[in-house]
Amino acid sequence: MVLVTHDPSLAARCDREIPVRSGRIAEPVQGAGIPETQAVRA
């Protein structure tokens, strides 16, 4: 799943963040992720 957002607090819940600045991919950031107790399994 890919999530595109401008909300840093929402992005922090993801496993990985790939910021885009000036149309270019910036340094990827490891996110905090969602605790497994809150994760939804498909």
Backbone as JSON, one array per atom type, in Angstrom:
{
  "sequence": "MVLVTHDPSLAARCDREIPVRSGRIAEPVQGAGIPETQAVRA",
  "N": [[0.84, -1.15, 0.0], [0.49, 2.23, -0.72], [0.79, 5.38, 0.68], [0.08, 8.71, 0.34], [0.79, 11.74, 1.74], [0.6, 14.95, 3.4], [0.77, 15.21, 6.02], [2.77, 15.02, 8.71], [2.49, 13.58, 11.14], [0.81, 11.47, 10.49], [2.33, 10.2, 8.52], [4.42, 9.32, 10.12], [3.39, 7.08, 11.33], [3.68, 5.06, 9.56], [5.61, 2.3, 8.17], [7.78, 3.07, 6.66], [9.08, 6.08, 5.32], [9.22, 8.04, 2.47], [10.39, 10.85, 1.61], [9.62, 13.54, -0.63], [11.17, 16.13, -2.2], [11.16, 19.11, -3.93], [10.41, 17.72, -6.21], [12.06, 15.51, -6.24], [13.24, 12.42, -4.9], [14.02, 12.37, -1.56], [16.22, 11.64, 1.24], [15.33, 8.48, 2.49], [13.25, 7.72, 5.35], [13.03, 5.9, 8.34], [10.05, 4.9, 9.74], [7.95, 5.04, 12.73], [6.02, 3.16, 12.69], [3.02, 1.18, 13.14], [1.81, 0.0, 16.19], [1.65, -3.54, 16.69], [-0.68, -4.41, 17.89], [-2.56, -2.63, 17.0], [-2.51, -2.9, 14.31], [-3.96, -3.71, 11.18], [-4.83, -6.69, 9.74], [-4.78, -8.1, 6.54]],
  "CA": [[0.0, 0.0, 0.0], [1.22, 3.5, -0.76], [0.03, 6.48, 1.25], [0.67, 10.02, 0.04], [0.22, 12.69, 2.7], [1.39, 16.1, 3.84], [0.63, 15.18, 7.48], [3.91, 14.29, 9.26], [2.1, 12.64, 12.19], [0.27, 10.29, 9.8], [3.47, 9.54, 7.88], [5.23, 8.69, 11.17], [2.78, 5.79, 11.68], [4.02, 4.09, 8.51], [6.88, 1.6, 8.36], [8.85, 3.78, 5.97], [8.69, 7.35, 4.72], [10.1, 8.45, 1.37], [10.05, 12.25, 1.36], [9.89, 14.1, -1.96], [11.43, 17.57, -2.11], [11.43, 19.7, -5.24], [10.19, 16.71, -7.24], [13.07, 14.45, -6.17], [13.19, 11.61, -3.69], [15.03, 12.74, -0.56], [16.68, 10.53, 2.09], [14.24, 7.72, 3.13], [13.22, 7.76, 6.81], [12.36, 4.76, 8.97], [8.95, 5.38, 10.57], [7.7, 4.34, 13.98], [5.11, 2.05, 12.42], [1.83, 1.05, 13.97], [1.97, -1.15, 17.07], [0.98, -4.71, 16.14], [-2.02, -4.53, 18.46], [-3.44, -1.75, 16.24], [-2.36, -3.19, 12.89], [-5.06, -4.44, 10.54], [-4.3, -7.74, 8.88], [-5.65, -8.36, 5.39]],
  "C": [[0.9, 1.23, 0.0], [0.29, 4.58, -0.24], [0.77, 7.77, 0.92], [-0.01, 11.03, 0.95], [1.17, 13.86, 2.94], [1.38, 16.19, 5.36], [1.77, 14.37, 8.1], [3.53, 13.28, 10.34], [1.5, 11.37, 11.59], [1.41, 9.51, 9.14], [4.32, 8.8, 8.9], [4.67, 7.33, 11.59], [3.11, 4.69, 10.68], [5.37, 3.45, 8.8], [8.05, 2.36, 7.75], [8.28, 5.04, 5.34], [9.71, 7.68, 3.63], [9.72, 9.89, 1.01], [10.45, 12.69, -0.06], [10.03, 15.61, -1.77], [11.82, 18.08, -3.48], [11.35, 18.65, -6.35], [11.18, 15.57, -7.25], [12.93, 13.7, -4.86], [14.36, 12.01, -2.79], [15.41, 11.49, 0.24], [15.49, 9.8, 2.73], [14.39, 7.74, 4.66], [12.49, 6.53, 7.32], [11.3, 5.32, 9.9], [8.8, 4.56, 11.84], [6.82, 3.12, 13.75], [3.93, 2.07, 13.37], [2.06, -0.15, 14.89], [1.13, -2.33, 16.56], [-0.44, -4.86, 16.68], [-3.03, -3.66, 17.71], [-3.41, -2.05, 14.75], [-3.56, -3.99, 12.39], [-4.44, -5.46, 9.6], [-5.29, -8.01, 7.76], [-5.68, -9.84, 5.09]]
}
